[in-house]
Tab-separated table of C-alpha atoms and ligand atoms in Angstrom:
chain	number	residue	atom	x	y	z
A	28	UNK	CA	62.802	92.295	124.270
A	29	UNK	CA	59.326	90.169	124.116
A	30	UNK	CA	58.966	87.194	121.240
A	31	UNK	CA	56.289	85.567	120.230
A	32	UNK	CA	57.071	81.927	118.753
A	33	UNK	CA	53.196	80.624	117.016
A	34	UNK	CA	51.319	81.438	119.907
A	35	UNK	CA	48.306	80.425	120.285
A	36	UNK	CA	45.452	80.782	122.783
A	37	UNK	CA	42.614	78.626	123.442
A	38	UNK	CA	39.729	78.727	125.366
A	39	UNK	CA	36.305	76.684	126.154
A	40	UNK	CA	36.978	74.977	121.960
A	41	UNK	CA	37.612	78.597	120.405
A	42	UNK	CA	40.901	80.435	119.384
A	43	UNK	CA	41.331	83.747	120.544
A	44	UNK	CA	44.865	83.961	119.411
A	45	UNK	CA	45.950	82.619	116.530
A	46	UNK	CA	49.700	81.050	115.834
A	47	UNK	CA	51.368	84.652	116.661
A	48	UNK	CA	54.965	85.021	115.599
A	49	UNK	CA	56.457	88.679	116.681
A	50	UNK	CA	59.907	90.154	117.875
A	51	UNK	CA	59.068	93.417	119.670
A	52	UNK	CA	62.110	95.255	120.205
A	53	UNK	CA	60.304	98.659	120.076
A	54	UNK	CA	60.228	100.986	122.812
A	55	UNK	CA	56.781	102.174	122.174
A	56	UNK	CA	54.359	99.300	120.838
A	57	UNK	CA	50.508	100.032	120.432
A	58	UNK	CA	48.091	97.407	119.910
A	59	UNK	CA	44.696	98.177	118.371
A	60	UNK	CA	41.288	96.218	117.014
A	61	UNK	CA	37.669	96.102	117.738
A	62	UNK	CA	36.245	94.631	120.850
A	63	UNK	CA	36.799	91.055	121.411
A	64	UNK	CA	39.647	90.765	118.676
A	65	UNK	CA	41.986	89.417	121.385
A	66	UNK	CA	43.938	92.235	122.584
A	67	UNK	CA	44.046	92.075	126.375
A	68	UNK	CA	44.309	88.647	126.039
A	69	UNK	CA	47.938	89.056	123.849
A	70	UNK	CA	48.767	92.047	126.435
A	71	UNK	CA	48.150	89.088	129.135
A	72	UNK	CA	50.529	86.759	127.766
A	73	UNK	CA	53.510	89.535	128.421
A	74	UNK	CA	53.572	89.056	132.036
A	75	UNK	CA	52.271	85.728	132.645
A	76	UNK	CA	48.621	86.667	133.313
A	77	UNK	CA	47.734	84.363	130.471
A	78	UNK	CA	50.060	81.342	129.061
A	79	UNK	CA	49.899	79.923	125.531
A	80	UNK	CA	48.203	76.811	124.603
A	81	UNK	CA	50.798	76.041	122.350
A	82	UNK	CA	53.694	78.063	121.643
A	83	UNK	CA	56.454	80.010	123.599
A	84	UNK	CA	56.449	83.404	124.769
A	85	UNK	CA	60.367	84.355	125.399
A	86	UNK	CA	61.675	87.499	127.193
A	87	UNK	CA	65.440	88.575	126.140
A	88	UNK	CA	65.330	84.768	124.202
A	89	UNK	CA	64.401	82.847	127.492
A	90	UNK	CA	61.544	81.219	128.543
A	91	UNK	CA	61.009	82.504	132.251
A	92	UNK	CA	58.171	81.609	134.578
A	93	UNK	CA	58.437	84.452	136.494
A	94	UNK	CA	57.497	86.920	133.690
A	95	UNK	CA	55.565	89.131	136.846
A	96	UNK	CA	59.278	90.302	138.207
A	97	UNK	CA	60.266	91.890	134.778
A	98	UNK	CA	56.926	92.986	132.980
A	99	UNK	CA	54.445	95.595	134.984
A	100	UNK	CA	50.552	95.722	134.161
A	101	UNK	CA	48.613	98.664	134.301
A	102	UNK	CA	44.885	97.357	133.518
A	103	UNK	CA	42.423	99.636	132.530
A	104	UNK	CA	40.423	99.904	135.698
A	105	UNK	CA	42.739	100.776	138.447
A	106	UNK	CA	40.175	99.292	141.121
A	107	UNK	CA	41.353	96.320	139.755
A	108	UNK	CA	45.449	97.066	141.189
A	109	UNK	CA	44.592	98.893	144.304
A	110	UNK	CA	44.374	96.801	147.288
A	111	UNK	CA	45.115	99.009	150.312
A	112	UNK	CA	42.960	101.815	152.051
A	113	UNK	CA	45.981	104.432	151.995
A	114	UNK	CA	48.155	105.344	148.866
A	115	UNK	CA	51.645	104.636	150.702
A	116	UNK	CA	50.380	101.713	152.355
A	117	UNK	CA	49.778	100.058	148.433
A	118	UNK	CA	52.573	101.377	147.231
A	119	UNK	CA	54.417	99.618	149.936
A	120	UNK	CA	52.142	96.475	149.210
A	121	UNK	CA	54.620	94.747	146.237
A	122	UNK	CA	57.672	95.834	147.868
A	123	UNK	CA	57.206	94.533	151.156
A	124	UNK	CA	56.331	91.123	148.934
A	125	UNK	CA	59.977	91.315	147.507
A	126	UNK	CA	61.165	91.774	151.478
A	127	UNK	CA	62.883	95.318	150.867
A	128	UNK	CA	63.205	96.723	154.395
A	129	UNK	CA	61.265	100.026	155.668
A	130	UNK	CA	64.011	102.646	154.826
A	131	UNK	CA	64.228	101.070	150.975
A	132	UNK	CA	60.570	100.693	150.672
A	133	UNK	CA	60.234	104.523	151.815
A	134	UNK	CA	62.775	105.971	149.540
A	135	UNK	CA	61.083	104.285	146.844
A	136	UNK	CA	57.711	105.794	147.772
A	137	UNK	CA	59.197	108.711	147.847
A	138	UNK	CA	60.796	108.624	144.588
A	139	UNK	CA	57.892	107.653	142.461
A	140	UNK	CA	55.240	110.113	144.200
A	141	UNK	CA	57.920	112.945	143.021
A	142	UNK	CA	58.579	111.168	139.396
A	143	UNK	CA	54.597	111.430	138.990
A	144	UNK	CA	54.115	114.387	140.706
A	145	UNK	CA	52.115	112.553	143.300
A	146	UNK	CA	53.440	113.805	146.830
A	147	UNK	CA	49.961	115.221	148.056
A	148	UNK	CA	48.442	111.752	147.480
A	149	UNK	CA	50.580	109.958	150.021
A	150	UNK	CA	48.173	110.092	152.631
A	151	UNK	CA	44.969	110.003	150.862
A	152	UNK	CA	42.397	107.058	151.440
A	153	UNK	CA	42.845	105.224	148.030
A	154	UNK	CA	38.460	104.843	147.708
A	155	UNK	CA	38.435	108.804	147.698
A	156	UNK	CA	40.585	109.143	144.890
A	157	UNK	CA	38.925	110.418	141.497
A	158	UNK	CA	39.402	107.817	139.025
A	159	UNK	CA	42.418	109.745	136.961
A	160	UNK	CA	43.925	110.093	140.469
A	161	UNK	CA	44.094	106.318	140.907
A	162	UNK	CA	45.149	105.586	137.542
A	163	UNK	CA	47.866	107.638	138.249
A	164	UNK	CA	48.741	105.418	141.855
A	165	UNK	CA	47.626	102.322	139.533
A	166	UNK	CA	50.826	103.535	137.319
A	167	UNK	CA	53.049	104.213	140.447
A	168	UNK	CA	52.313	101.002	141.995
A	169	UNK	CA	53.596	99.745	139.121
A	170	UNK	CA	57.065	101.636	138.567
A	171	UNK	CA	57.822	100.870	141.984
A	172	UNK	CA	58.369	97.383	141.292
A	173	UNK	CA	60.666	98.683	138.783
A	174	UNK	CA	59.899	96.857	135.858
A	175	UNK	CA	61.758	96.365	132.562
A	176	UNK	CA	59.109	96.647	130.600
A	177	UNK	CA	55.271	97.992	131.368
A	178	UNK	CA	52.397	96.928	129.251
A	179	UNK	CA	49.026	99.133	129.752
A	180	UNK	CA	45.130	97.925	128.835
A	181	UNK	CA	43.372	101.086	127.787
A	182	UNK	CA	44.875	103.228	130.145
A	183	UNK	CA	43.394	106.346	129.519
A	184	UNK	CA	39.204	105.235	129.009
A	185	UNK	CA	38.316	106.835	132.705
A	186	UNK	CA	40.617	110.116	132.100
A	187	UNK	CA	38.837	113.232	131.100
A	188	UNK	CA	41.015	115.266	128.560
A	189	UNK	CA	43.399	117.253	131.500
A	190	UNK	CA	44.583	113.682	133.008
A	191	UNK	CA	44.786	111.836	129.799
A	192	UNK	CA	47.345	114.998	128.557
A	193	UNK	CA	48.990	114.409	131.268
A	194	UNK	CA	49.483	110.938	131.695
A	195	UNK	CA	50.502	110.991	127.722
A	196	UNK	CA	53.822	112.866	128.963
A	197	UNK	CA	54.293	111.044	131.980
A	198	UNK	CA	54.062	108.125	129.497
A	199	UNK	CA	56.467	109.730	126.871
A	200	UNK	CA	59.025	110.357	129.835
A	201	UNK	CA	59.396	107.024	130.911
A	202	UNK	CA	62.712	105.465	130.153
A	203	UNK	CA	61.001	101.584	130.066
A	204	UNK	CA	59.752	100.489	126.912
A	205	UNK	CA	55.805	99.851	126.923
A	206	UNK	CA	52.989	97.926	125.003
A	207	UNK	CA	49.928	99.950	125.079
A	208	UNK	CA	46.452	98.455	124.280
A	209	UNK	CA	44.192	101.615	123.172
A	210	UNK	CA	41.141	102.141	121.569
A	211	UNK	CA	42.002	106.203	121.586
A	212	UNK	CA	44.261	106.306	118.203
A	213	UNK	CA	45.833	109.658	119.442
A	214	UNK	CA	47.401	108.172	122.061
A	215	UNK	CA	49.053	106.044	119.572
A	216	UNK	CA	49.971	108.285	117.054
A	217	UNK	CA	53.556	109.099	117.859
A	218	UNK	CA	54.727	104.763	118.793
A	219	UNK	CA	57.334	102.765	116.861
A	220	UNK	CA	55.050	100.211	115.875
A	221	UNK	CA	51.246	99.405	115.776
A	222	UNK	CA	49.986	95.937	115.722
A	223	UNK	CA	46.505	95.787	114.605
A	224	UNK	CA	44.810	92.616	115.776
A	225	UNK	CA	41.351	90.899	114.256
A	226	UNK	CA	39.896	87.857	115.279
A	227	UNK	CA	43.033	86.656	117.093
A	228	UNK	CA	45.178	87.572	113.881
A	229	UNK	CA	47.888	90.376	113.325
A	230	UNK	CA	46.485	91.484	110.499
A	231	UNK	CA	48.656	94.659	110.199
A	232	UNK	CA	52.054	95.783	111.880
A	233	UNK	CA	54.104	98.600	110.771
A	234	UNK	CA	53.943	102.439	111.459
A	235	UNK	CA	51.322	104.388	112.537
A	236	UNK	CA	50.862	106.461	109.691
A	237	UNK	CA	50.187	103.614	107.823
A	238	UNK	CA	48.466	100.689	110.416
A	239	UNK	CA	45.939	103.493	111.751
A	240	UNK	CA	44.673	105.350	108.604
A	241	UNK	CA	44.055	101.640	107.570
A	242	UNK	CA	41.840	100.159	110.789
A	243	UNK	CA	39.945	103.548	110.460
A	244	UNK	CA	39.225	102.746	107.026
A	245	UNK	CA	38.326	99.314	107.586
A	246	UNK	CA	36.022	100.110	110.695
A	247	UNK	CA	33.861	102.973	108.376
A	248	UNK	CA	33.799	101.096	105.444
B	518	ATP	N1	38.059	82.863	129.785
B	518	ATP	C1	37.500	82.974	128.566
B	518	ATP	N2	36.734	81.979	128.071
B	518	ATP	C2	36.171	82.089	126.848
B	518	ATP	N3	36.348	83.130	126.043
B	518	ATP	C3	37.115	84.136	126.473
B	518	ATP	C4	37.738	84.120	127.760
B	518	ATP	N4	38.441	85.260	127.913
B	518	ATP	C5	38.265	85.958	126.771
B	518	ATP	N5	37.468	85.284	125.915
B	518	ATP	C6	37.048	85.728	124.566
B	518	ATP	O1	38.195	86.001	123.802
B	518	ATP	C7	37.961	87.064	122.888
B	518	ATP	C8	39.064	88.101	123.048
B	518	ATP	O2	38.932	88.747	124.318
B	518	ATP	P1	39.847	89.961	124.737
B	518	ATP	O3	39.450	90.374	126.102
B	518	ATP	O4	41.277	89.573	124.519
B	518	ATP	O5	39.429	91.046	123.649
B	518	ATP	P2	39.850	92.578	123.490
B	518	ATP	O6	40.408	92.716	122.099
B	518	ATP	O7	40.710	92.991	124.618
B	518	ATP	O8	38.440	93.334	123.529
B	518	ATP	P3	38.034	94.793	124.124
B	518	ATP	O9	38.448	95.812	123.095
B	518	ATP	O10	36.547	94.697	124.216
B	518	ATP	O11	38.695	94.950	125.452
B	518	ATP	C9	36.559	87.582	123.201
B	518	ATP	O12	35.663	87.043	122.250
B	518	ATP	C10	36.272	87.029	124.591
B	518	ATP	O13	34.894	86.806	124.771
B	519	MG	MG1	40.424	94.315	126.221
């Protein structure tokens, strides 16, 4: 769906991502590599957040500018997503931006609090939500804009064990395909494809069983 044509990112004189070339067709893609390798910074380019210094990014073999309308983020800190002091009011936030009128926008709200089993959040001030609470809206927020495609940055690093469980089969439910940036290898284990990144290099792409026993290796050794 996503392809990367010798991408590379710049910034301030240094590289951070180095002449990528992929074609992710996957439907479950996880990215791993130590801090500062370049990770959220390659997640970035998917929607637009970040654009290449040289290169091309194409989605379905075109170059579009408005990556935002077909690629959802999910950053790690949903503080960072949620705008609004009332879950339905930021749910309704994107979707009033894309002019959908009051009845649409409500059967949408509706539809994603039940997908996520979410319903007794609608009227919930969005600051009093515990932080696996508001990953969760983060996420709805998100597949309301109903994306082709959803890329996540360390979604699970504020979820105690009982919400990350549970947002892995939320994840493994959803029809879209998804990039996920983790740290937490377990999360990972069942993808398509891991791409393990170092110093703004894939240095490694291929299964899990094979990418992850290797990166644990090379981070012991
Ligand atoms: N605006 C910027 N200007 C200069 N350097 C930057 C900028 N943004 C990111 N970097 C640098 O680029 C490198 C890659 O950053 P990035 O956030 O992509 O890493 P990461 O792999 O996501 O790390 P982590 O696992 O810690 O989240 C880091 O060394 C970072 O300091
Ligand atoms: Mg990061």
């Amino acid at each position: 769906m996503m392809q990367f044509d010798r991408v590379t990112v710049a910034k301030e004189g240094r590289t951070i991502l180095s002449e990528i070339s992929l074609d992710l067709p996957e439907h479950r893609i996880g990215v791993i590599g130590n801090n500062g390798s370049g990770k959220s910074t390659f997640l970035r380019l998917f929607n637009g957040l970040e654009r290449p210094t040289s290169g091309r990014v194409r989605y379905k073999g075109e170059d579009k500018t408005d990556l935002r309308q077909h690629v959802g983020f999910v950053f790690q800190n949903p503080d960072n997503q949620i705008v609004f002091p009332m879950v339905d009011e930021d749910l309704a936030f994107g979707l009033k931006a894309r002019k959908l009128s009051k009845p649409e926008i409500k059967t949408r709200i509706d539809a994603v609090l039940t997908e996520l089993s979410l319903t007794h959040l609608r009227e919930r001030l969005t600051h009093q939500l515990s932080g696996g609470e508001k990953q969760m809206v983060a996420l709805a927020g998100v597949l309301i804009t109903r994306p082709d495609l959803i890329v996540f940055d360390e979604p699970t690093t504020l979820l105690d064990l009982r919400n990350k469980l549970r947002f892995m089969s939320v994840l493994d439910a959803l029809p879209h395909p998804a990039v996920v940036v983790s740290h937490d290898l377990d999360l990972l284990a069942g993808f398509d494809r891991i791409l393990h990144i170092e110093d703004g290099h894939i240095i490694a792409d291929g299964v899990p069983d094979v990418v992850i026993p290797a990166y644990i290796a090379r981070s012991t050794c």
